[in-house]
CSV table of N, CA, C and O in Angstrom, one decimal:
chain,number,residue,atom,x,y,z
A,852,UNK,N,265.9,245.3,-29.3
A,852,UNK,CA,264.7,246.0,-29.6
A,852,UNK,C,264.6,247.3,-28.7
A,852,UNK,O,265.1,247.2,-27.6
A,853,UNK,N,264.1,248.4,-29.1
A,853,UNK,CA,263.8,249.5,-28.9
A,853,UNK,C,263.0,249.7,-28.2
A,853,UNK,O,261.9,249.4,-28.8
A,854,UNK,N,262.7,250.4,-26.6
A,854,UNK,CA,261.5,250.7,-26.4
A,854,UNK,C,260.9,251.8,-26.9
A,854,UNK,O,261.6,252.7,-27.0
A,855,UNK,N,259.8,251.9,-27.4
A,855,UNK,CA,259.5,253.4,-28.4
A,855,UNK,C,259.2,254.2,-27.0
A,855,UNK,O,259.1,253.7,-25.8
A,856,UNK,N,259.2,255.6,-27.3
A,856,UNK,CA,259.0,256.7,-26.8
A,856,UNK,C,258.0,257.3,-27.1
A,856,UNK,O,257.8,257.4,-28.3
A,857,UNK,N,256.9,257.8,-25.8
A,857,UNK,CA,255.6,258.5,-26.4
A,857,UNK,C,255.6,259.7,-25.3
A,857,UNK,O,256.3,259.8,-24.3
A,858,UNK,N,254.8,260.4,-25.7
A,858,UNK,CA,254.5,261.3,-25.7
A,858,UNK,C,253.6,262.1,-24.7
A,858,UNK,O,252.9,262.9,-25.3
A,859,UNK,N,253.3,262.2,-23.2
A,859,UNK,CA,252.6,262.5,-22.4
A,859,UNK,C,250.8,262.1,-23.1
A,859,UNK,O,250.0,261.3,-22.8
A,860,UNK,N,250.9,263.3,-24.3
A,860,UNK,CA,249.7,263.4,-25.0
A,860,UNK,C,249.4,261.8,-25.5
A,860,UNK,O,248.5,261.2,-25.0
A,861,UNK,N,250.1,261.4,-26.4
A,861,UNK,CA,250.3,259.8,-26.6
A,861,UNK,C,249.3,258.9,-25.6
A,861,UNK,O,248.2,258.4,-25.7
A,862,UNK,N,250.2,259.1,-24.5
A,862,UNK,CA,250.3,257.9,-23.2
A,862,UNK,C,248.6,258.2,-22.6
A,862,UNK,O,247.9,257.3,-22.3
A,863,UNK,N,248.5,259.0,-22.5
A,863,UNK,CA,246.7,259.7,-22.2
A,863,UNK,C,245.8,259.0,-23.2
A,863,UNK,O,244.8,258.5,-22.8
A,864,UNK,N,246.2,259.0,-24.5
A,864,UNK,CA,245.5,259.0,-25.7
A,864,UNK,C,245.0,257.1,-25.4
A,864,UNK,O,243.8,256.6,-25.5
A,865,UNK,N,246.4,256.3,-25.1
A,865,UNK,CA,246.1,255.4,-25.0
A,865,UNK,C,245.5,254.8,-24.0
A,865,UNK,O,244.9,253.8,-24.1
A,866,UNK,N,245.5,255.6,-22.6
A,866,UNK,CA,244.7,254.8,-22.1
A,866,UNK,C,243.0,255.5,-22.1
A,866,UNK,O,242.2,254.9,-21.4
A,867,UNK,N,242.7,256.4,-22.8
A,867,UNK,CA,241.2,256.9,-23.2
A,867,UNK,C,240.8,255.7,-24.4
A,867,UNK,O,239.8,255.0,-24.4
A,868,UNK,N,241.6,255.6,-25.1
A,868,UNK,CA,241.5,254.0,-26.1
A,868,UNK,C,241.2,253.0,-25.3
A,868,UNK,O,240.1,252.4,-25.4
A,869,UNK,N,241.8,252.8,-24.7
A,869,UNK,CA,241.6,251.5,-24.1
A,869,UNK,C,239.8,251.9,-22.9
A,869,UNK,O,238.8,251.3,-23.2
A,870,UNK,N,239.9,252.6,-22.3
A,870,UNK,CA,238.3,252.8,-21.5
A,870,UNK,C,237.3,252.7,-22.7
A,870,UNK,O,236.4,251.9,-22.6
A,871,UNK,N,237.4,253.6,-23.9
A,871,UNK,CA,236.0,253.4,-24.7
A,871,UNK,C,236.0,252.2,-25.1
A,871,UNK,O,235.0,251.9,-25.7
A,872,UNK,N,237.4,250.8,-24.8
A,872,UNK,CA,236.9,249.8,-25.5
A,872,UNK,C,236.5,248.7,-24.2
A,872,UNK,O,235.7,247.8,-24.2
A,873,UNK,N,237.1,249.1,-23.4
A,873,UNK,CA,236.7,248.5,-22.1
A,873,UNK,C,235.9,248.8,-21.2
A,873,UNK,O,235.6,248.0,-20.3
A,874,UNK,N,235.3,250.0,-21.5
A,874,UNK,CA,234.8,250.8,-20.4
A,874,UNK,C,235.4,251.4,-19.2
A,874,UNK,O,236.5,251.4,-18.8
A,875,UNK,N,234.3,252.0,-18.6
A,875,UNK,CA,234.8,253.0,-17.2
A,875,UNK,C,233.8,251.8,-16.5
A,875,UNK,O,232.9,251.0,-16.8
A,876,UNK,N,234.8,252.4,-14.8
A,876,UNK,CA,235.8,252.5,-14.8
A,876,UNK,C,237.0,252.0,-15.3
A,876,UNK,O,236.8,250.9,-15.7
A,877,UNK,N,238.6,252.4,-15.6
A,877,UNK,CA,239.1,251.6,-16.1
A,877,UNK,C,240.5,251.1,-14.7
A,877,UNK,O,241.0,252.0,-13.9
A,878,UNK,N,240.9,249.9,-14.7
A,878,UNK,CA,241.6,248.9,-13.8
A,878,UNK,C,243.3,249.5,-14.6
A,878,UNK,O,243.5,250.0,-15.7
A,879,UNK,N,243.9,249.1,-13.7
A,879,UNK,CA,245.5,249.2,-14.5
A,879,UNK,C,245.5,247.4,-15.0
A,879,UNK,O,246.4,247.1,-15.9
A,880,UNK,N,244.9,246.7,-14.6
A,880,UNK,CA,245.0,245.5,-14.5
A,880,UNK,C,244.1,245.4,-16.2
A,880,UNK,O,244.7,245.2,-17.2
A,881,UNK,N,242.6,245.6,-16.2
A,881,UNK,CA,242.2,245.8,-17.6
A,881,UNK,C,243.0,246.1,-18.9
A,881,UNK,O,243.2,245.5,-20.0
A,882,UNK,N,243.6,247.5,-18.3
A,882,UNK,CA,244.2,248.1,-19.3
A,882,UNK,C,246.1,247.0,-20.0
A,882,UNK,O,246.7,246.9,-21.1
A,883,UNK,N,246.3,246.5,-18.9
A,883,UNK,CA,247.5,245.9,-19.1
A,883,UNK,C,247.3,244.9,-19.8
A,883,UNK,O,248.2,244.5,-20.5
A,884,UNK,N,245.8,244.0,-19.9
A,884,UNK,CA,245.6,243.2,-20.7
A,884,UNK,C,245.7,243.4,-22.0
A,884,UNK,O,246.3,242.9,-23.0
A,885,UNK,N,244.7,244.6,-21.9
A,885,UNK,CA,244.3,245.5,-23.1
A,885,UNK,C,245.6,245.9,-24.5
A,885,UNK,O,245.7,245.8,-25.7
A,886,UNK,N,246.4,246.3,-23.6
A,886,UNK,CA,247.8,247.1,-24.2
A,886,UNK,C,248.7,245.9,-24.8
A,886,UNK,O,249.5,246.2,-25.7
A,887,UNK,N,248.7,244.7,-24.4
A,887,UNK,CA,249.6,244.1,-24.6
A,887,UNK,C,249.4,243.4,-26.7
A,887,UNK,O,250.2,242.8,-27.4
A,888,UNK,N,247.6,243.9,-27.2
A,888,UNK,CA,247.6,243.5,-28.2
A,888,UNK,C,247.7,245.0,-28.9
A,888,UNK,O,248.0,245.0,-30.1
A,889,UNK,N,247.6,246.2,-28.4
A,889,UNK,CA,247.7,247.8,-29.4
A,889,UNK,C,249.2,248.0,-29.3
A,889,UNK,O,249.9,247.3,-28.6
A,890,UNK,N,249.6,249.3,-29.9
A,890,UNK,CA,250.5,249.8,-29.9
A,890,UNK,C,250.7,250.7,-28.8
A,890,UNK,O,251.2,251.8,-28.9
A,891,UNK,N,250.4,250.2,-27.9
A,891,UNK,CA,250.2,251.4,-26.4
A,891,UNK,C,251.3,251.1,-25.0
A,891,UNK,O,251.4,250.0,-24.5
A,892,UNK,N,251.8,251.7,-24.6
A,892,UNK,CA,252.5,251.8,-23.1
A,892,UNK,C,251.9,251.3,-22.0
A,892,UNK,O,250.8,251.5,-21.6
A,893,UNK,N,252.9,250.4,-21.5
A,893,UNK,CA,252.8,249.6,-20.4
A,893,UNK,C,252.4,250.2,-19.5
A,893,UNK,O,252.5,251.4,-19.3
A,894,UNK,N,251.6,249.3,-18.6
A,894,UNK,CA,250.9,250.2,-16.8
A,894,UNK,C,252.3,251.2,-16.1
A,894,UNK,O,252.2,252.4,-15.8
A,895,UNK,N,253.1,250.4,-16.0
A,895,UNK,CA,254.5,250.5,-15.6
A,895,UNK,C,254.8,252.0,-15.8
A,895,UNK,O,254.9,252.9,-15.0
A,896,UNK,N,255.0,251.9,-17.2
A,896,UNK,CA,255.6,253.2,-17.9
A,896,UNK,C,254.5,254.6,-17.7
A,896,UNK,O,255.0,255.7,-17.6
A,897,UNK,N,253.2,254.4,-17.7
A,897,UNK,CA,252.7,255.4,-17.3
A,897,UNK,C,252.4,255.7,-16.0
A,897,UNK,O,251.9,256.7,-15.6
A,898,UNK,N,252.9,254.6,-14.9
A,898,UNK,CA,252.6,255.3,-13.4
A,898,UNK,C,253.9,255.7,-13.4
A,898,UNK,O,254.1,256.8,-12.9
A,899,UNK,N,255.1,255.0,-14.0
A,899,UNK,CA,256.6,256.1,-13.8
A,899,UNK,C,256.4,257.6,-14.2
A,899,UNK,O,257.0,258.5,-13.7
A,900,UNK,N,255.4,257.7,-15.5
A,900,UNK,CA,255.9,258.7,-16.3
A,900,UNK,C,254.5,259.9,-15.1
A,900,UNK,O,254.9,261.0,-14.6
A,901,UNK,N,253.3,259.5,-14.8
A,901,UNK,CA,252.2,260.3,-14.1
A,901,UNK,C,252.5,260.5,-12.5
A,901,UNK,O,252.1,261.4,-11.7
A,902,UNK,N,253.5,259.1,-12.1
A,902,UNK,CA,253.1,259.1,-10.7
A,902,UNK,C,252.2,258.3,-10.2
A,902,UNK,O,252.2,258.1,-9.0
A,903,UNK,N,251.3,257.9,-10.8
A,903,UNK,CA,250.3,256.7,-10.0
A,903,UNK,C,249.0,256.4,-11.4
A,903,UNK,O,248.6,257.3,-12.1
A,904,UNK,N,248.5,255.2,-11.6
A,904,UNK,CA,247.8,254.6,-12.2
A,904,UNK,C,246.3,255.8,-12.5
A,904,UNK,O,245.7,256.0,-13.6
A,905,UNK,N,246.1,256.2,-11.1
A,905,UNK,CA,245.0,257.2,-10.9
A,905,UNK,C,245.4,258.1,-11.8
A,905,UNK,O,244.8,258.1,-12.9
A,906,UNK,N,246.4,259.0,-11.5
A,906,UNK,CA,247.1,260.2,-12.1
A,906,UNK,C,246.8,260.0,-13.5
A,906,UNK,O,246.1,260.9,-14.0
A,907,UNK,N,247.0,258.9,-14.2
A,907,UNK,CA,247.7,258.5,-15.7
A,907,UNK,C,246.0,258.6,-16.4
A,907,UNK,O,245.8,258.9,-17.6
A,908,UNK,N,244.9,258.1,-15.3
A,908,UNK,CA,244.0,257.9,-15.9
A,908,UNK,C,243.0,259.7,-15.5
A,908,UNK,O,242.0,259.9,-16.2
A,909,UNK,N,243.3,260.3,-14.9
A,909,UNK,CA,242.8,262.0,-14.8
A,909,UNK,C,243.3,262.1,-16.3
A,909,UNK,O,242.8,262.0,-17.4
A,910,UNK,N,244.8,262.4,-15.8
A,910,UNK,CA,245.1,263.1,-17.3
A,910,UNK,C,244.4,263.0,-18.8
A,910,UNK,O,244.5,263.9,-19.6
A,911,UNK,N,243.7,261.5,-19.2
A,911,UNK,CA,243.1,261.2,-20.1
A,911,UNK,C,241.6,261.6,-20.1
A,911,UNK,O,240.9,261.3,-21.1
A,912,UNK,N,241.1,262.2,-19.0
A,912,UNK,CA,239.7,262.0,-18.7
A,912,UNK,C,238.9,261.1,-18.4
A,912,UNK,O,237.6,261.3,-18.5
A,913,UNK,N,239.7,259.5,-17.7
A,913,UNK,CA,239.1,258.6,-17.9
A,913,UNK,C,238.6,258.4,-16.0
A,913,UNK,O,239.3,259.0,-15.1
A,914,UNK,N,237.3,257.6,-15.5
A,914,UNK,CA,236.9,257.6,-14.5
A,914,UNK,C,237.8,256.0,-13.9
A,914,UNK,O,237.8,255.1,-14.7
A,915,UNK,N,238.3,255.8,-12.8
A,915,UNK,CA,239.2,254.6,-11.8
A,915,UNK,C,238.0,254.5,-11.1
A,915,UNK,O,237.0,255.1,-11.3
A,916,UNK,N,238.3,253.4,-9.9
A,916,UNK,CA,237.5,253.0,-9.3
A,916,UNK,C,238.4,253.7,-8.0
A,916,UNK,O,239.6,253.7,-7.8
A,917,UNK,N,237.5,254.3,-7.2
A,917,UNK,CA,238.1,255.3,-6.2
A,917,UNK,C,237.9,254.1,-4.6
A,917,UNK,O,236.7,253.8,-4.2
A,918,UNK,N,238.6,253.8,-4.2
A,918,UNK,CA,238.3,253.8,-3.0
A,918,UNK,C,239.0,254.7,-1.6
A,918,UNK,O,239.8,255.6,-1.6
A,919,UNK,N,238.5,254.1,-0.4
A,919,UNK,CA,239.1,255.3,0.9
A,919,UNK,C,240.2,255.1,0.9
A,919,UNK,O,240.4,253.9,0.5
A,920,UNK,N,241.1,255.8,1.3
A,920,UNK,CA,242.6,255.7,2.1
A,920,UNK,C,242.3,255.5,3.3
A,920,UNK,O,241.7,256.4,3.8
A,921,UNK,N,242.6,254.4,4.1
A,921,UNK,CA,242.0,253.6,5.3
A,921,UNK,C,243.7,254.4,5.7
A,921,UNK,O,244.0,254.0,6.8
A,922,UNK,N,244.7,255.3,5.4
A,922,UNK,CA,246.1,255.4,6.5
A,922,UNK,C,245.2,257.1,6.3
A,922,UNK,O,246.2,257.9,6.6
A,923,UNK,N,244.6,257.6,6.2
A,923,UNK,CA,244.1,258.9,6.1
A,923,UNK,C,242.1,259.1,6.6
A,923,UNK,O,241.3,260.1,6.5
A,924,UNK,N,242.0,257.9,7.2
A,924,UNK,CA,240.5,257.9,7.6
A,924,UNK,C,240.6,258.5,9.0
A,924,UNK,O,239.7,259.2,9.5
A,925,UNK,N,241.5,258.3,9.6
A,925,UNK,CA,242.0,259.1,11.3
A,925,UNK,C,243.1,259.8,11.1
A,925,UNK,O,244.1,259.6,10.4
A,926,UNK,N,242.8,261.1,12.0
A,926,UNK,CA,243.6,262.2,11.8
A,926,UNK,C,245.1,261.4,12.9
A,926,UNK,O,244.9,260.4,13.5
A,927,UNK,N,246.1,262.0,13.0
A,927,UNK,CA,247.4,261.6,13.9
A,927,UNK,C,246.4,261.4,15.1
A,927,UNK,O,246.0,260.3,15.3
A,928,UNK,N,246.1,262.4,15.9
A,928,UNK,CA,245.3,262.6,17.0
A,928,UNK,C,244.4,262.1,17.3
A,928,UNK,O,244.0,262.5,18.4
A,929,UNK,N,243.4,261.1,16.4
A,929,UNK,CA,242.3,259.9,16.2
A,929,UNK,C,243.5,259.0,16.5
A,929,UNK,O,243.1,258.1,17.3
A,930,UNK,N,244.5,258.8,16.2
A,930,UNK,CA,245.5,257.4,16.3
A,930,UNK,C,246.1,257.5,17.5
A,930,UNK,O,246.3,256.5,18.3
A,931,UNK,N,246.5,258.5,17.7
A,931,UNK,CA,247.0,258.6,19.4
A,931,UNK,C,245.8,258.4,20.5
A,931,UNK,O,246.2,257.8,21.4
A,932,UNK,N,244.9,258.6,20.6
A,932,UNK,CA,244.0,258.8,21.4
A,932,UNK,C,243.2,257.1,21.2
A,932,UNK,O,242.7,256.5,22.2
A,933,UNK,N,243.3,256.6,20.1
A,933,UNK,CA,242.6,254.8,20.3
A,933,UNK,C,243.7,254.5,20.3
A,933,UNK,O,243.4,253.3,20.7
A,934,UNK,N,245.2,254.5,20.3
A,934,UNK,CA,246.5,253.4,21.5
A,934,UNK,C,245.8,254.1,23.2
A,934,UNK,O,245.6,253.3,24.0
A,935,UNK,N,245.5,255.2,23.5
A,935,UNK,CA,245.4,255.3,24.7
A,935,UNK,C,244.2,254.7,24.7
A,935,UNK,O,244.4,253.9,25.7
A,936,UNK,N,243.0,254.5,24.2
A,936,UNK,CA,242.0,253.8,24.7
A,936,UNK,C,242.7,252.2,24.9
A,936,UNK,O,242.8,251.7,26.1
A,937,UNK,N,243.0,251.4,23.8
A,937,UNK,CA,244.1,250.4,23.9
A,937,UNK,C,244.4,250.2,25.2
A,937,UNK,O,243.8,249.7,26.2
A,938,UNK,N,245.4,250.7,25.1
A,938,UNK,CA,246.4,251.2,26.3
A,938,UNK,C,245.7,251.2,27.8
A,938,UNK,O,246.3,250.7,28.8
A,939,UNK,N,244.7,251.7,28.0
A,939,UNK,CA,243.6,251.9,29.0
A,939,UNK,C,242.9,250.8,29.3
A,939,UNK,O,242.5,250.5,30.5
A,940,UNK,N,242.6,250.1,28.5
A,940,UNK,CA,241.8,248.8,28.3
A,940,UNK,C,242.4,247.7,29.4
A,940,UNK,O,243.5,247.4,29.7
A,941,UNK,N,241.1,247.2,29.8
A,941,UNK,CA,241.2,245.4,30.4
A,941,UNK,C,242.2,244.9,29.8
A,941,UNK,O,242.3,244.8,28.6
A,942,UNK,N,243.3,244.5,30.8
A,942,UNK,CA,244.2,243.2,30.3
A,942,UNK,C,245.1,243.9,28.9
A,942,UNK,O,245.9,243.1,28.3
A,943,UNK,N,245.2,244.9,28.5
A,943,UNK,CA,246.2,245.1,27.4
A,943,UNK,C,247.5,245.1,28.0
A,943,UNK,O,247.8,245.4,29.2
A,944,UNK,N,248.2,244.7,27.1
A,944,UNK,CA,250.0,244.4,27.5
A,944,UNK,C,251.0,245.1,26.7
A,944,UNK,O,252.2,245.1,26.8
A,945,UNK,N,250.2,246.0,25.8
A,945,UNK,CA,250.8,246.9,24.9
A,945,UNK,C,251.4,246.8,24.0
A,945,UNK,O,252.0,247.5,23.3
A,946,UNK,N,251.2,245.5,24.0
A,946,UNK,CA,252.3,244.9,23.0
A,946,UNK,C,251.7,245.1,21.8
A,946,UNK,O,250.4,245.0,21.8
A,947,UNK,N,252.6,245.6,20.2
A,947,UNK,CA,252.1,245.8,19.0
A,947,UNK,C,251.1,244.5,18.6
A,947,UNK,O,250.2,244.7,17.8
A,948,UNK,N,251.3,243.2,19.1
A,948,UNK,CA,250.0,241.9,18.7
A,948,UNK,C,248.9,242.2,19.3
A,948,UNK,O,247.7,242.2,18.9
A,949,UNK,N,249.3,242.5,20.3
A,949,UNK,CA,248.3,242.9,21.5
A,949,UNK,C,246.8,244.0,20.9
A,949,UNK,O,245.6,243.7,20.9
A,950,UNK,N,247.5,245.3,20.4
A,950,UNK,CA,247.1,246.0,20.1
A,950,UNK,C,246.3,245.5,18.5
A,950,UNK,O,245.3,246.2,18.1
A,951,UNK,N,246.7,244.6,17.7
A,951,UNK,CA,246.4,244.4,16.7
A,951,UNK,C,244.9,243.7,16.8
A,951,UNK,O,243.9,244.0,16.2
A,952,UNK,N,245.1,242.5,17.8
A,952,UNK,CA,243.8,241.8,18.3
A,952,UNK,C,242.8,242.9,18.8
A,952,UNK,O,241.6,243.1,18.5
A,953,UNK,N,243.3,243.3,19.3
A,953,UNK,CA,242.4,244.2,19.9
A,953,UNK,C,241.6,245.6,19.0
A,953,UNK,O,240.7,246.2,19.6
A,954,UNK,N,241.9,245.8,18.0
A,954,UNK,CA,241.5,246.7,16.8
A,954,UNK,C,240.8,245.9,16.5
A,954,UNK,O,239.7,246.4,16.5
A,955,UNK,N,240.8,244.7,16.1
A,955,UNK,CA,239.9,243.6,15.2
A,955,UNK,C,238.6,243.5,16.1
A,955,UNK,O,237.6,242.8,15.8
A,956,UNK,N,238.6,244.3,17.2
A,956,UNK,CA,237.0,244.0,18.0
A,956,UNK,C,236.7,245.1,18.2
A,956,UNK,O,235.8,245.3,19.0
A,957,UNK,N,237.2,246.0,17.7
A,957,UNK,CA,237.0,247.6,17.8
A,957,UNK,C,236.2,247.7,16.4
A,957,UNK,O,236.7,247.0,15.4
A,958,UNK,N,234.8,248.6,16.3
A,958,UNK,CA,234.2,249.1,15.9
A,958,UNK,C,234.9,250.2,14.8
A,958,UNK,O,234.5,250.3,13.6
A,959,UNK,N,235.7,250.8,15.3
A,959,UNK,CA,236.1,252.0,14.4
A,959,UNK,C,237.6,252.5,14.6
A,959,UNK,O,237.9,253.7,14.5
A,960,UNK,N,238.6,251.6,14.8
A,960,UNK,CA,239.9,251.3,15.0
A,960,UNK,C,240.9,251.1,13.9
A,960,UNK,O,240.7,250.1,13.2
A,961,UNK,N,241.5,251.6,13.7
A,961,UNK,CA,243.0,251.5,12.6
A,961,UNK,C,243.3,249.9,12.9
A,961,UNK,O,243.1,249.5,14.0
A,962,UNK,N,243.8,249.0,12.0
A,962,UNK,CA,244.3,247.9,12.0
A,962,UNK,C,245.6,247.8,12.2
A,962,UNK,O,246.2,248.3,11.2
A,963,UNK,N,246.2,247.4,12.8
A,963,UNK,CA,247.5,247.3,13.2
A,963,UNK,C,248.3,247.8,11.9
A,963,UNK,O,248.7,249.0,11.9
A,964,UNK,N,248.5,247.1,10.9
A,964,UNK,CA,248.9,247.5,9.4
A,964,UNK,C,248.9,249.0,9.2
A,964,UNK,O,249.7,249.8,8.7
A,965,UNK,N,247.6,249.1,9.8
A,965,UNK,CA,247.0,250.2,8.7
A,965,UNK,C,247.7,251.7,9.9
A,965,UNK,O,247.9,252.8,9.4
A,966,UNK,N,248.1,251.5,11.3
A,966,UNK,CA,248.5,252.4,12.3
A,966,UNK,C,250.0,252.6,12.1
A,966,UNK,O,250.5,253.7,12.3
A,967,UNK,N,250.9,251.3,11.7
A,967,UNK,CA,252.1,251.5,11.0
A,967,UNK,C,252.4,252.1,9.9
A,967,UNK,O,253.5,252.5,9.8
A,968,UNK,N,251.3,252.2,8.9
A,968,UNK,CA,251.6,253.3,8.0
A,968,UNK,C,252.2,254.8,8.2
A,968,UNK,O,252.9,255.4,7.4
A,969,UNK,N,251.5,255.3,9.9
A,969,UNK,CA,251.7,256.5,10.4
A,969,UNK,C,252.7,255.9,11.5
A,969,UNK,O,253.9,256.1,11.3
A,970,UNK,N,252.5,255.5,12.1
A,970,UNK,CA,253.4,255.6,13.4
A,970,UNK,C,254.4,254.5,13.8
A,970,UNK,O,253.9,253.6,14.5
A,971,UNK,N,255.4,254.2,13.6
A,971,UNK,CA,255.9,253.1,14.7
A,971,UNK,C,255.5,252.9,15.7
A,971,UNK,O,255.1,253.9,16.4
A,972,UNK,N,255.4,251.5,16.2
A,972,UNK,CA,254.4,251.2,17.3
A,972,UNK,C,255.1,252.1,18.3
A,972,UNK,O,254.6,253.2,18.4
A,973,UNK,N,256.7,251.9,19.2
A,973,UNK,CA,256.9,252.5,19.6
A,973,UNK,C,256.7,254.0,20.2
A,973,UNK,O,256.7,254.4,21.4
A,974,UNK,N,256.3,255.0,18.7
A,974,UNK,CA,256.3,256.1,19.1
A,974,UNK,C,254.8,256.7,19.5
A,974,UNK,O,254.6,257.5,20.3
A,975,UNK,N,253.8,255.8,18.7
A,975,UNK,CA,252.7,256.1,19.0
A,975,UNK,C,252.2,255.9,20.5
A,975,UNK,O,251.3,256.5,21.1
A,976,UNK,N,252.9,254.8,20.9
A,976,UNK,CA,252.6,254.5,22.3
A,976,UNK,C,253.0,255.3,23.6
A,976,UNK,O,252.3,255.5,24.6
A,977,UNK,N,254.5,255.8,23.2
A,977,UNK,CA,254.6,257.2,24.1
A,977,UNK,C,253.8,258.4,24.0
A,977,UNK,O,253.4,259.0,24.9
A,978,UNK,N,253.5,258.6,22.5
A,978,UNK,CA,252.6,259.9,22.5
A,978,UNK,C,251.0,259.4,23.2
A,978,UNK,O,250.6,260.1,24.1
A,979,UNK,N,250.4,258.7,22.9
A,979,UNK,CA,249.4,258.0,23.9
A,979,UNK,C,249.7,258.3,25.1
A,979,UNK,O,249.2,259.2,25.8
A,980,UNK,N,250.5,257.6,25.4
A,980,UNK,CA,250.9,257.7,27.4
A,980,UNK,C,251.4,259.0,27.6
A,980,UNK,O,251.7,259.2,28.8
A,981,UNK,N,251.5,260.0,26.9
A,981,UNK,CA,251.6,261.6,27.3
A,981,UNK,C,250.8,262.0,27.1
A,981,UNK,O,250.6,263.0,27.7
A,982,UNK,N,249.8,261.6,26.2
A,982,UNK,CA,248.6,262.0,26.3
A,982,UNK,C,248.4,263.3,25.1
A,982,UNK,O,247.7,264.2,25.3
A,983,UNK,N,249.2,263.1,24.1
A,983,UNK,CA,249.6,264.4,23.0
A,983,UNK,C,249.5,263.4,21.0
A,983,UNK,O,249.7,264.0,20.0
């Protein structure tokens, strides 16, 4: 079997079909249900073909459910500067667990996870302790 071939214009078309029948916002998860009974392209094929689920759904005019980028809520220099508070802290051992517990009681702290997206624990910890 053949995978058919569409068309930028196509792949847009379908997922604006699929929102007026589902509504806005529209989910890749909705839409994947949606697609699997029309003649329309997989979630798959249109974040390969746009670059991201979001992308796929601009190009059609259709509205996603936006949330924050929690690796983009602190600038590098908000991330170096809470390992030094960390770091400075009662009883810290510096250790990457260490540090993770300790975000979880922080008010306004990157989550361990979410500090590894930017930094290896490692490097973030020297630039803290230089103070840069």
């Amino acid at each position: 079997m053949r995978t058919p071939e569409y068309s930028d214009d196509q792949l847009a078309a379908g997922v604006a079909a699929a929102a007026a029948a589902l509504g806005e916002p529209l989910t890749a998860a909705a839409y994947d249900a949606w697609q699997r009974d029309q003649d329309a392209a997989s979630p798959a094929l249109l974040i390969r073909r746009f670059g991201s689920w979001n992308e796929a759904c601009a190009r059609a005019g259709v509205a996603t459910n936006k949330t924050r980028s929690t690796s983009r809520r602190w600038s590098d220099e908000d991330v170096v500067a809470i390992v030094a508070a960390y770091l400075g802290s009662p009883g810290a051992t510096g250790s990457f667990a260490d540090y993770s517990e300790w975000a979880k009681a922080q008010d306004d702290a990157p989550s361990g996870a979410t500090l590894r997206q930017r930094f290896p624990w490692a490097e973030v910890k020297k630039r803290a302790a230089a103070g840069t």
